[in-house]
Amino acid sequence: MTVEGKVRAAIVGSTGYGGVELIRLLQGHPKVEITSVISSSSAGAPIEEGFPHLTGVFTRNLDGVDAREMKERADVVFTATPSGVSAKLVPELLEAGLKVVDLSGDFRLKDGAEYERWYKHPAPQDEVLQQAVYGLCEVFGDRAAGVDFISNPGCYPTATLLGLIPALQAGWIKPESIIVDAKSGVSGAGRGVNLGVHYAEINENFKAYKVNKHQHIPEIEQTLTEIAGEPVIVTFTTHLVPMTRGIMATSYASLNDTYSEQDFIELYRNYYKGRSFVRVRSAGILPATKEVSGSNYCDIGFAVDPRTGRVTIFSVIDNLVKGAAGQAIQNLNLMMGWEETLGLGYTPVYP
Amino acid sequence: MTVEGKVRAAIVGSTGYGGVELIRLLQGHPKVEITSVISSSSAGAPIEEGFPHLTGVFTRNLDGVDAREMKERADVVFTATPSGVSAKLVPELLEAGLKVVDLSGDFRLKDGAEYERWYKHPAPQDEVLQQAVYGLCEVFGDRAAGVDFISNPGCYPTATLLGLIPALQAGWIKPESIIVDAKSGVSGAGRGVNLGVHYAEINENFKAYKVNKHQHIPEIEQTLTEIAGEPVIVTFTTHLVPMTRGIMATSYASLNDTYSEQDFIELYRNYYKGRSFVRVRSAGILPATKEVSGSNYCDIGFAVDPRTGRVTIFSVIDNLVKGAAGQAIQNLNLMMGWEETLGLGYTPVYP
Amino acid sequence: MTVEGKVRAAIVGSTGYGGVELIRLLQGHPKVEITSVISSSSAGAPIEEGFPHLTGVFTRNLDGVDAREMKERADVVFTATPSGVSAKLVPELLEAGLKVVDLSGDFRLKDGAEYERWYKHPAPQDEVLQQAVYGLCEVFGDRAAGVDFISNPGCYPTATLLGLIPALQAGWIKPESIIVDAKSGVSGAGRGVNLGVHYAEINENFKAYKVNKHQHIPEIEQTLTEIAGEPVIVTFTTHLVPMTRGIMATSYASLNDTYSEQDFIELYRNYYKGRSFVRVRSAGILPATKEVSGSNYCDIGFAVDPRTGRVTIFSVIDNLVKGAAGQAIQNLNLMMGWEETLGLGYTPVYP
Amino acid sequence: MTVEGKVRAAIVGSTGYGGVELIRLLQGHPKVEITSVISSSSAGAPIEEGFPHLTGVFTRNLDGVDAREMKERADVVFTATPSGVSAKLVPELLEAGLKVVDLSGDFRLKDGAEYERWYKHPAPQDEVLQQAVYGLCEVFGDRAAGVDFISNPGCYPTATLLGLIPALQAGWIKPESIIVDAKSGVSGAGRGVNLGVHYAEINENFKAYKVNKHQHIPEIEQTLTEIAGEPVIVTFTTHLVPMTRGIMATSYASLNDTYSEQDFIELYRNYYKGRSFVRVRSAGILPATKEVSGSNYCDIGFAVDPRTGRVTIFSVIDNLVKGAAGQAIQNLNLMMGWEETLGLGYTPVYP
């Protein structure tokens, strides 16, 4: 099952930002060997043609999408594909006996009808949908051990949920009061080209998009609903920041009682005890996206306003790491029963 | 009173970003002539030494701060000073018979105690405080005609209030539900140097600051309270965006009834009828900061979410124009009984 | 010939950055009225659909490309089209009796074969080519008066030539020693979408492109050759800067004798005497692109190194203004016999 | 001499960008343990106070500058201090028997008078100056083995020299024709605050600085002179790019004979054979700064222009890695007789 004792990994969607970040991160993983990088559009070409930064670091020709070949070459497949593609590909991979970590979003919603409402594609087969374990590591990490198929959370949901869950589970905040004002760097939109990612349109500009319509909303609500034990509906707004990497979710909620910032800090530090990748900031210190850039950290800070009885929770991640490739590797670690931090010890790149 | 029929203007604080933007904009004003640019720190130096972009455009030596000299040279004084400075200077200028538009924030709060709580300076004399007309032009423009002293609104309050007031006044939104998530470019912090504005700390970074503590909060609440006819307290969060100019206020509120986006659009277009500088976007189109850059516009858009019964209001301005120098000139126009758009017909610079 | 005494202008290519900048600038021109905005790709659509910043400022439906219609509606046509399009369109417009300022590059090279070598398109008809006046205003402005057809210089050539010509003409620099290291903001690449202008590929990145192959090279050499009276060949390198607007040309040349920076300053101030849009900086002060942003200025500074016997000349422009739309209007002014600064008095937007 | 078999390292100047990058990189070094982080200005404070990205990653209180304490705690000292400070500190450290890698620039020039001319400080003691080995690893790496004191090259010289040396040594380019047009991100200016690094002054701006006066010029000339075996004087221009990390040196030189790009590629690949950190690009492919970001690579590409008989050489580095902290660690590796790549296997962070 391994090359020199290593798990063999294939990456579908290697020419996207999520795929190439998987390559960067897996270069440093002691127990994983990338044996195939796959792209439907560029099969046959050397990967460094599109990504010259890999010259001399990771050089290989891109393979086409072929489940049988993957079965021969790999033990685990990361599917970093556009939504709609994984829905068709993953069942085939699972049937071939491969482990899968899916980064596409196709298997995050348990309710197929809900998927179709938000994603505008046909939902995957329900059986496979139900098999998928939603891999929000710090919350559901214990569900990942030993399974074959993880659906990796979205970037916005990761930042948002890690910021809200401890308070919601503790019953400190009113579920119906939750409002999330989220901001993302442009790499979250992927490497596809369109006017919306043209440098001259983004630079020195700040804008909102997909307001109340973002496909990450039902994923957030599904998880918050599970945590709260009652239906939770949120107001969720997405903005585009003139930067490449980083997400901040600024979450607002009304308190059920009087809590100080220090109360929140202790609640969260307790909740995330033993989980290296969540860093709860001390009182009065709020996280900034650059402080997690290039790393798998999610940093969280709080501001309680006694005047309004609300808490504001700030959570930041690097959307390509904790919001995609990093958490996918963390999920693989959990699936394999390894230390969850294995190969993910990157210090944030600052400045 | 005039040079060739023009009003003579002095600008205190000409070496700050607000002051130099006044110079840029007034260059195109048909009825105003800048007769003195004033700086306490750089008196005697040519202004183009610190601002080479003015070479050959506007060349003059900086004057020191001297109320008597201003009286001789000018009819109106724009005070673009740090807070605390205007508090002392403005009474002297008014006494000398000068008209004043104050951009400093010192005269925005009618309650001196409230001022001291948020600004941590001694409040100005109450008499002068009460004399100041709060110059939010599209709302209180009729109060400006003929007065001698206008307190120019802050940048965040301008974006926030223009976005909230029509809905609040119409009774469509619940005052106690208002949450404002605001984002600003870095020029809002002024030209002073500190680590917080170092390029390497801001670029490719997104962060929050002064949460629940920003001195613009009481100014927003004072005005919303007047509009609502009952005390309004808001949750207000400020973030720094890696860009130079622009503010977006994303305001959330619960609806008192069922209203569509189109209802909001009509309400706002009606409210702002005849006011050129507010542009209410059509349904489904949200404003971006770059679309008002360099201009005096405030653009407003709406998203109504029937699932949560909330409206999200997006309002954008250029913080140095509509949020400072542009509105100050608009206020002068109103004071003088001129067309409010005079000298402010700048098309946004895009891209 | 005019609407209320104004010249009627049509803009072909109104959905590109050059075209929309023409709209911005012409809004403030006292003698020109835009009567038609033309786009082959978006005819029929309101222009503010693609450019919401024009909402309420300039609202009009885009017209299709039809020479007969243009003749009815306009007196002058600005052709801000991709290269290859003007070659076909302009002869038709001229024949219809319209005045034309062409921003496309199709008519800048007098030698059709040279055009085909660099542009990889068939050259325009030689007759029309020879008719075109190369509109580098501060150098050849006297050729523009009264003509019907101006070929507007490229952005790189404008910055480069204004920086080199006075020294070359004076015989101070060795023609064969000229090396130009040029840098441009991304708007110079136009509004078309491709991976090369994707925000995430440009931001926090600096790269060279089209080295020794840029189609602006022969335009520079043709003009320098005319000035020098002998063939001039230059080394010319183009780089992309992570910013939207601005070009800096850093030009190197060996001196024929000993000259100080002050000598250069005086030579250039004398050469450009009476030309408002060239600002020669004082000794020790070098221009930066932001100092001309949004304006029609070209700022020039010098560093002489006695150790190497070379001068380094720094010239900066806003590529969309002096490098495109601004100079085009300046050319119209010269064609019409108006003051060349008419409608172009924009103070640079700083910061 | 070691903690668990590791070399103990102290970092003087840990609150600067060079120092904190040393911390990031050394976190992954298998044979080095940081035992002291030192700052004259912030001694006693926890390092994560100024650098919250280190929270939970590297937490330690800053020590003061005390050579005796360093001797007790460390085997090697990295001095990432402002110029002038190392000149005094290093002799003391060497005398105490410590190994030193100096990043300050104080010991790069062998000629003390030359140092004083360019740095405007008194030169260090000549004896210590002569002891320093100039650590340009890929050129002088064999001089580093076993020595106690390395002077780490400057960021500009590293990019420039690696780009020029193989061609100069081969006699392919004329020494007197060399012109270097260099561009740097803002982190090169350090973390000190001044108007020149204010975000609003840098963003959307491109400017030159210290032209012909940069203190890295004599360092470049000293090394080129040694390589050429005759005095080499260069024209060297430095520009500031609106980005945080990255340097590109665009170097121009006249050819002594006819060489193709492929000739250059082969010459350079041969010269740098076995040196992992220099990547020579294939014909027609030029390097961009982002392609080495966060890594210790120096990427080099060529454009030969037969029309002018010149070669243009493009070399890029991350100024904080190969231009500072990364090369310093590479030098330590060489001093210790370790593999030069040890602990430096970082894949560039892209995008």
CSV table of C-alpha atoms in Angstrom, one decimal, chain A residues 12-324:
chain,number,residue,atom,x,y,z
A,12,VAL,CA,-7.2,15.6,-8.9
A,13,GLY,CA,-7.4,19.3,-9.8
A,14,SER,CA,-3.6,19.9,-9.5
A,15,THR,CA,-3.7,23.0,-11.6
A,16,GLY,CA,-6.0,24.9,-9.3
A,17,TYR,CA,-4.9,26.8,-6.3
A,18,GLY,CA,-6.2,24.2,-3.9
A,19,GLY,CA,-4.4,21.4,-5.7
A,20,VAL,CA,-1.1,23.2,-6.0
A,21,GLU,CA,-1.3,24.1,-2.3
A,22,LEU,CA,-1.7,20.4,-1.5
A,23,ILE,CA,1.5,19.8,-3.4
A,24,ARG,CA,3.3,22.5,-1.4
A,25,LEU,CA,2.2,21.2,1.9
A,26,LEU,CA,2.6,17.5,1.1
A,27,GLN,CA,6.2,18.1,0.1
A,28,GLY,CA,6.9,18.3,3.8
A,29,HIS,CA,4.8,15.4,5.0
A,30,PRO,CA,6.9,12.5,6.3
A,31,LYS,CA,4.3,9.8,5.6
A,32,VAL,CA,2.9,10.8,2.3
A,33,GLU,CA,4.3,10.6,-1.2
A,34,ILE,CA,2.5,12.3,-4.1
A,35,THR,CA,2.4,9.7,-6.9
A,36,SER,CA,0.1,11.4,-9.4
A,37,VAL,CA,-1.0,14.9,-10.1
A,38,ILE,CA,-4.1,15.0,-12.2
A,39,SER,CA,-5.8,17.6,-14.4
A,40,SER,CA,-8.5,17.1,-16.9
A,41,SER,CA,-7.6,20.2,-18.9
A,42,SER,CA,-3.8,19.9,-19.0
A,43,ALA,CA,-3.0,16.2,-18.9
A,44,GLY,CA,0.3,15.4,-20.4
A,45,ALA,CA,1.9,18.8,-19.7
A,46,PRO,CA,4.6,19.2,-17.0
A,47,ILE,CA,3.1,20.8,-13.9
A,48,GLU,CA,5.9,23.4,-13.7
A,49,GLU,CA,4.7,24.8,-17.1
A,50,GLY,CA,1.7,26.4,-15.4
A,51,PHE,CA,3.4,26.7,-12.0
A,52,PRO,CA,7.1,27.7,-12.5
A,53,HIS,CA,7.6,28.0,-8.7
A,54,LEU,CA,7.6,24.2,-8.7
A,55,THR,CA,10.7,24.0,-11.0
A,56,GLY,CA,13.2,21.8,-9.4
A,57,VAL,CA,11.0,21.2,-6.4
A,58,PHE,CA,8.2,19.0,-7.8
A,59,THR,CA,8.4,18.1,-11.5
A,60,ARG,CA,6.0,15.7,-13.0
A,61,ASN,CA,3.7,15.5,-16.0
A,62,LEU,CA,0.0,15.9,-15.3
A,63,ASP,CA,-2.1,12.7,-15.6
A,64,GLY,CA,-5.6,12.6,-17.0
A,65,VAL,CA,-8.6,11.7,-14.9
A,66,ASP,CA,-8.8,7.9,-14.8
A,67,ALA,CA,-10.0,6.1,-11.8
A,68,ARG,CA,-8.4,2.8,-12.7
A,69,GLU,CA,-5.0,4.4,-13.1
A,70,MET,CA,-5.5,6.2,-9.7
A,71,LYS,CA,-6.2,2.8,-8.1
A,72,GLU,CA,-2.9,1.5,-9.4
A,73,ARG,CA,-0.9,4.5,-8.4
A,74,ALA,CA,-2.4,5.8,-5.2
A,75,ASP,CA,-3.9,4.9,-1.8
A,76,VAL,CA,-5.7,8.1,-1.2
A,77,VAL,CA,-7.1,10.7,-3.6
A,78,PHE,CA,-7.6,14.4,-2.9
A,79,THR,CA,-10.3,15.7,-5.2
A,80,ALA,CA,-9.8,19.5,-5.5
A,81,THR,CA,-12.3,19.8,-8.3
A,82,PRO,CA,-15.0,22.3,-9.2
A,83,SER,CA,-18.4,21.4,-7.7
A,84,GLY,CA,-20.3,18.9,-9.9
A,85,VAL,CA,-17.2,17.0,-10.9
A,86,SER,CA,-16.6,15.2,-7.6
A,87,ALA,CA,-20.2,14.2,-7.4
A,88,LYS,CA,-19.5,11.9,-10.4
A,89,LEU,CA,-15.9,11.0,-9.7
A,90,VAL,CA,-15.9,10.1,-6.0
A,91,PRO,CA,-18.3,7.2,-6.1
A,92,GLU,CA,-16.1,5.5,-8.7
A,93,LEU,CA,-12.9,6.1,-6.6
A,94,LEU,CA,-14.6,4.8,-3.4
A,95,GLU,CA,-15.7,1.7,-5.3
A,96,ALA,CA,-12.2,1.1,-6.5
A,97,GLY,CA,-11.2,1.0,-2.8
A,98,LEU,CA,-9.4,4.3,-2.6
A,99,LYS,CA,-9.6,6.6,0.3
A,100,VAL,CA,-10.9,10.0,-0.6
A,101,VAL,CA,-10.7,13.5,0.8
A,102,ASP,CA,-13.0,15.7,-1.3
A,103,LEU,CA,-12.4,19.4,-1.3
A,104,SER,CA,-15.1,20.2,-3.8
A,105,GLY,CA,-18.2,20.9,-1.7
A,106,ASP,CA,-20.3,18.2,-3.4
A,107,PHE,CA,-20.6,16.0,-0.3
A,108,ARG,CA,-21.0,18.5,2.4
A,109,LEU,CA,-24.8,18.8,2.6
A,110,LYS,CA,-26.6,15.7,3.8
A,111,ASP,CA,-29.8,16.8,2.2
A,112,GLY,CA,-29.6,16.4,-1.6
A,113,ALA,CA,-32.5,18.7,-2.3
A,114,GLU,CA,-30.7,21.4,-0.3
A,115,TYR,CA,-27.6,20.8,-2.3
A,116,GLU,CA,-29.5,21.3,-5.6
A,117,ARG,CA,-31.1,24.4,-4.3
A,118,TRP,CA,-27.8,26.1,-3.5
A,119,TYR,CA,-25.4,24.5,-6.0
A,120,LYS,CA,-27.7,24.3,-9.0
A,121,HIS,CA,-26.3,20.9,-10.0
A,122,PRO,CA,-27.9,17.5,-9.5
A,123,ALA,CA,-26.9,16.1,-6.1
A,124,PRO,CA,-24.6,13.1,-5.7
A,125,GLN,CA,-26.1,9.6,-5.0
A,126,ASP,CA,-27.6,9.8,-1.5
A,127,GLU,CA,-25.8,6.7,-0.4
A,128,VAL,CA,-22.4,8.2,-1.0
A,129,LEU,CA,-23.6,11.5,0.5
A,130,GLN,CA,-24.5,9.8,3.7
A,131,GLN,CA,-21.2,8.0,3.8
A,132,ALA,CA,-19.2,11.2,3.7
A,133,VAL,CA,-17.8,12.4,7.0
A,134,TYR,CA,-17.8,16.2,7.4
A,135,GLY,CA,-14.2,16.8,8.3
A,136,LEU,CA,-14.3,19.9,10.6
A,137,CYS,CA,-11.3,18.5,12.5
A,138,GLU,CA,-11.4,20.3,15.7
A,139,VAL,CA,-15.2,19.6,16.1
A,140,PHE,CA,-15.8,16.3,14.5
A,141,GLY,CA,-12.2,14.9,14.4
A,142,ASP,CA,-13.2,11.7,16.3
A,143,ARG,CA,-15.5,10.8,13.4
A,144,ALA,CA,-12.7,10.7,11.0
A,145,ALA,CA,-10.6,7.9,12.4
A,146,GLY,CA,-10.5,4.9,10.1
A,147,VAL,CA,-13.1,6.1,7.6
A,148,ASP,CA,-12.5,6.1,3.9
A,149,PHE,CA,-14.2,9.2,2.8
A,150,ILE,CA,-14.0,12.7,4.2
A,151,SER,CA,-15.8,15.7,2.8
A,152,ASN,CA,-13.5,18.6,3.6
A,153,PRO,CA,-15.3,21.8,4.9
A,154,GLY,CA,-15.4,25.0,2.9
A,155,CYS,CA,-13.2,27.9,3.6
A,156,TYR,CA,-15.9,30.2,4.9
A,157,PRO,CA,-17.6,27.5,7.0
A,158,THR,CA,-14.2,26.5,8.6
A,159,ALA,CA,-13.6,30.1,9.8
A,160,THR,CA,-17.2,30.7,10.8
A,161,LEU,CA,-17.9,27.4,12.5
A,162,LEU,CA,-14.7,27.3,14.6
A,163,GLY,CA,-15.6,30.8,15.7
A,164,LEU,CA,-19.2,30.1,16.7
A,165,ILE,CA,-19.5,26.5,17.8
A,166,PRO,CA,-18.1,26.6,21.4
A,167,ALA,CA,-20.3,29.6,22.3
A,168,LEU,CA,-23.4,28.0,20.6
A,169,GLN,CA,-22.8,24.6,22.2
A,170,ALA,CA,-22.4,26.3,25.6
A,171,GLY,CA,-25.7,28.0,25.1
A,172,TRP,CA,-24.1,31.5,25.6
A,173,ILE,CA,-25.5,33.0,22.4
A,174,LYS,CA,-28.9,33.2,20.9
A,175,PRO,CA,-29.0,31.1,17.7
A,176,GLU,CA,-31.5,33.3,15.9
A,177,SER,CA,-29.3,36.4,16.4
A,178,ILE,CA,-26.3,35.1,14.5
A,179,ILE,CA,-25.0,37.4,11.8
A,180,VAL,CA,-21.7,36.6,10.0
A,181,ASP,CA,-19.9,39.3,8.0
A,182,ALA,CA,-17.2,37.4,6.1
A,183,LYS,CA,-14.3,38.6,4.0
A,184,SER,CA,-12.0,36.7,1.7
A,185,GLY,CA,-8.9,37.1,-0.4
A,186,VAL,CA,-9.2,36.5,-4.1
A,187,SER,CA,-7.5,33.1,-4.3
A,188,GLY,CA,-10.8,31.8,-2.9
A,189,ALA,CA,-12.3,32.4,-6.3
A,190,GLY,CA,-9.9,29.9,-7.9
A,191,ARG,CA,-7.6,30.2,-10.8
A,192,GLY,CA,-10.3,30.5,-13.5
A,193,VAL,CA,-10.3,33.8,-15.4
A,194,ASN,CA,-13.1,36.2,-15.5
A,195,LEU,CA,-13.6,40.0,-15.1
A,196,GLY,CA,-14.3,39.6,-11.4
A,197,VAL,CA,-10.7,38.6,-10.6
A,198,HIS,CA,-9.0,41.0,-13.0
A,199,TYR,CA,-6.3,42.8,-11.0
A,200,ALA,CA,-7.5,46.3,-12.0
A,201,GLU,CA,-11.0,45.5,-10.8
A,202,ILE,CA,-10.0,44.1,-7.5
A,203,ASN,CA,-7.0,46.2,-6.5
A,204,GLU,CA,-7.9,49.3,-4.3
A,205,ASN,CA,-11.5,48.0,-4.2
A,206,PHE,CA,-13.7,46.3,-1.6
A,207,LYS,CA,-17.0,44.7,-2.6
A,208,ALA,CA,-19.7,42.3,-1.6
A,209,TYR,CA,-20.8,39.3,-3.7
A,210,LYS,CA,-23.3,36.5,-3.6
A,211,VAL,CA,-25.0,38.1,-0.6
A,212,ASN,CA,-27.4,35.6,1.0
A,213,LYS,CA,-26.8,33.3,-1.9
A,214,HIS,CA,-23.4,31.8,-1.2
A,215,GLN,CA,-23.4,28.0,-1.3
A,216,HIS,CA,-21.5,27.8,2.0
A,217,ILE,CA,-24.5,29.1,3.9
A,218,PRO,CA,-26.4,25.8,4.1
A,219,GLU,CA,-23.2,24.0,5.1
A,220,ILE,CA,-22.8,26.5,8.0
A,221,GLU,CA,-26.5,26.1,9.0
A,222,GLN,CA,-26.4,22.3,8.8
A,223,THR,CA,-23.6,22.2,11.3
A,224,LEU,CA,-24.9,24.9,13.6
A,225,THR,CA,-28.2,23.2,13.6
A,226,GLU,CA,-26.6,19.9,14.7
A,227,ILE,CA,-24.7,21.7,17.4
A,228,ALA,CA,-27.6,23.7,18.7
A,229,GLY,CA,-30.1,20.8,18.5
A,230,GLU,CA,-32.6,23.1,16.8
A,231,PRO,CA,-32.8,24.8,13.4
A,232,VAL,CA,-30.3,27.6,13.0
A,233,ILE,CA,-30.6,30.1,10.2
A,234,VAL,CA,-27.9,32.7,9.8
A,235,THR,CA,-27.4,36.0,7.9
A,236,PHE,CA,-24.2,35.5,6.0
A,237,THR,CA,-22.4,38.1,3.9
A,238,THR,CA,-19.3,37.5,1.7
A,239,HIS,CA,-17.0,40.3,0.7
A,240,LEU,CA,-13.9,40.3,-1.5
A,241,VAL,CA,-10.7,41.9,-0.1
A,242,PRO,CA,-7.9,43.1,-2.3
A,243,MET,CA,-5.4,40.5,-1.1
A,244,THR,CA,-4.6,37.0,-2.3
A,245,ARG,CA,-4.9,34.8,0.8
A,246,GLY,CA,-6.9,35.0,4.0
A,247,ILE,CA,-10.4,34.9,5.4
A,248,MET,CA,-11.9,36.8,8.3
A,249,ALA,CA,-15.3,35.9,9.7
A,250,THR,CA,-16.7,38.6,11.9
A,251,SER,CA,-19.6,37.0,13.7
A,252,TYR,CA,-22.2,38.8,15.8
A,253,ALA,CA,-24.5,37.3,18.3
A,254,SER,CA,-26.7,38.3,21.3
A,255,LEU,CA,-25.7,36.9,24.6
A,256,ASN,CA,-28.0,34.8,26.8
A,257,ASP,CA,-26.4,36.1,29.9
A,258,THR,CA,-23.5,38.4,31.0
A,259,TYR,CA,-20.1,37.1,29.9
A,260,SER,CA,-16.8,38.9,29.7
A,261,GLU,CA,-14.2,38.5,27.1
A,262,GLN,CA,-12.2,36.5,29.5
A,263,ASP,CA,-15.1,34.2,30.0
A,264,PHE,CA,-15.1,33.6,26.2
A,265,ILE,CA,-11.4,33.1,26.1
A,266,GLU,CA,-11.6,30.4,28.8
A,267,LEU,CA,-14.6,28.7,27.2
A,268,TYR,CA,-12.8,28.5,23.9
A,269,ARG,CA,-9.4,27.5,25.2
A,270,ASN,CA,-11.1,24.7,27.1
A,271,TYR,CA,-13.1,23.6,24.1
A,272,TYR,CA,-10.0,23.5,21.8
A,273,LYS,CA,-7.7,22.1,24.5
A,274,GLY,CA,-5.2,19.8,22.8
A,275,ARG,CA,-6.0,21.1,19.3
A,276,SER,CA,-2.9,22.8,18.1
A,277,PHE,CA,-4.3,24.6,15.2
A,278,VAL,CA,-6.8,26.8,17.0
A,279,ARG,CA,-5.2,29.7,18.8
A,280,VAL,CA,-7.5,31.7,21.1
A,281,ARG,CA,-6.1,35.2,21.6
A,282,SER,CA,-5.8,36.9,24.9
A,283,ALA,CA,-8.2,39.7,26.0
A,284,GLY,CA,-7.9,42.8,23.9
A,285,ILE,CA,-6.0,41.2,21.1
A,286,LEU,CA,-7.7,40.5,17.9
A,287,PRO,CA,-6.4,38.3,15.1
A,288,ALA,CA,-5.4,39.5,11.6
A,289,THR,CA,-5.4,37.3,8.5
A,290,LYS,CA,-1.6,37.8,7.9
A,291,GLU,CA,-0.9,36.2,11.2
A,292,VAL,CA,-2.0,32.8,9.9
A,293,SER,CA,-0.8,33.2,6.3
A,294,GLY,CA,0.7,30.1,4.9
A,295,SER,CA,-0.2,28.0,8.0
A,296,ASN,CA,-3.0,25.7,9.2
A,297,TYR,CA,-3.9,27.9,12.1
A,298,CYS,CA,-7.3,29.4,12.9
A,299,ASP,CA,-7.0,32.3,15.3
A,300,ILE,CA,-9.9,33.6,17.3
A,301,GLY,CA,-10.5,36.7,19.3
A,302,PHE,CA,-13.5,38.3,21.1
A,303,ALA,CA,-15.0,41.7,21.8
A,304,VAL,CA,-18.0,41.8,24.2
A,305,ASP,CA,-20.0,45.0,24.2
A,306,PRO,CA,-22.0,45.4,27.5
A,307,ARG,CA,-23.8,48.3,25.9
A,308,THR,CA,-25.5,46.1,23.4
A,309,GLY,CA,-25.3,42.7,25.0
A,310,ARG,CA,-23.6,41.3,22.0
A,311,VAL,CA,-20.4,39.4,21.4
A,312,THR,CA,-18.3,39.9,18.2
A,313,ILE,CA,-16.2,36.9,17.4
A,314,PHE,CA,-13.3,37.3,15.0
A,315,SER,CA,-11.9,34.2,13.4
A,316,VAL,CA,-9.2,34.1,10.7
A,317,ILE,CA,-7.7,31.4,8.5
A,318,ASP,CA,-5.6,31.1,5.4
A,319,ASN,CA,-8.3,30.0,3.0
A,320,LEU,CA,-5.9,27.8,1.0
A,321,VAL,CA,-4.5,26.0,4.1
A,322,LYS,CA,-6.9,25.6,7.0
A,323,GLY,CA,-9.7,26.5,4.5
A,324,ALA,CA,-8.7,23.8,2.0
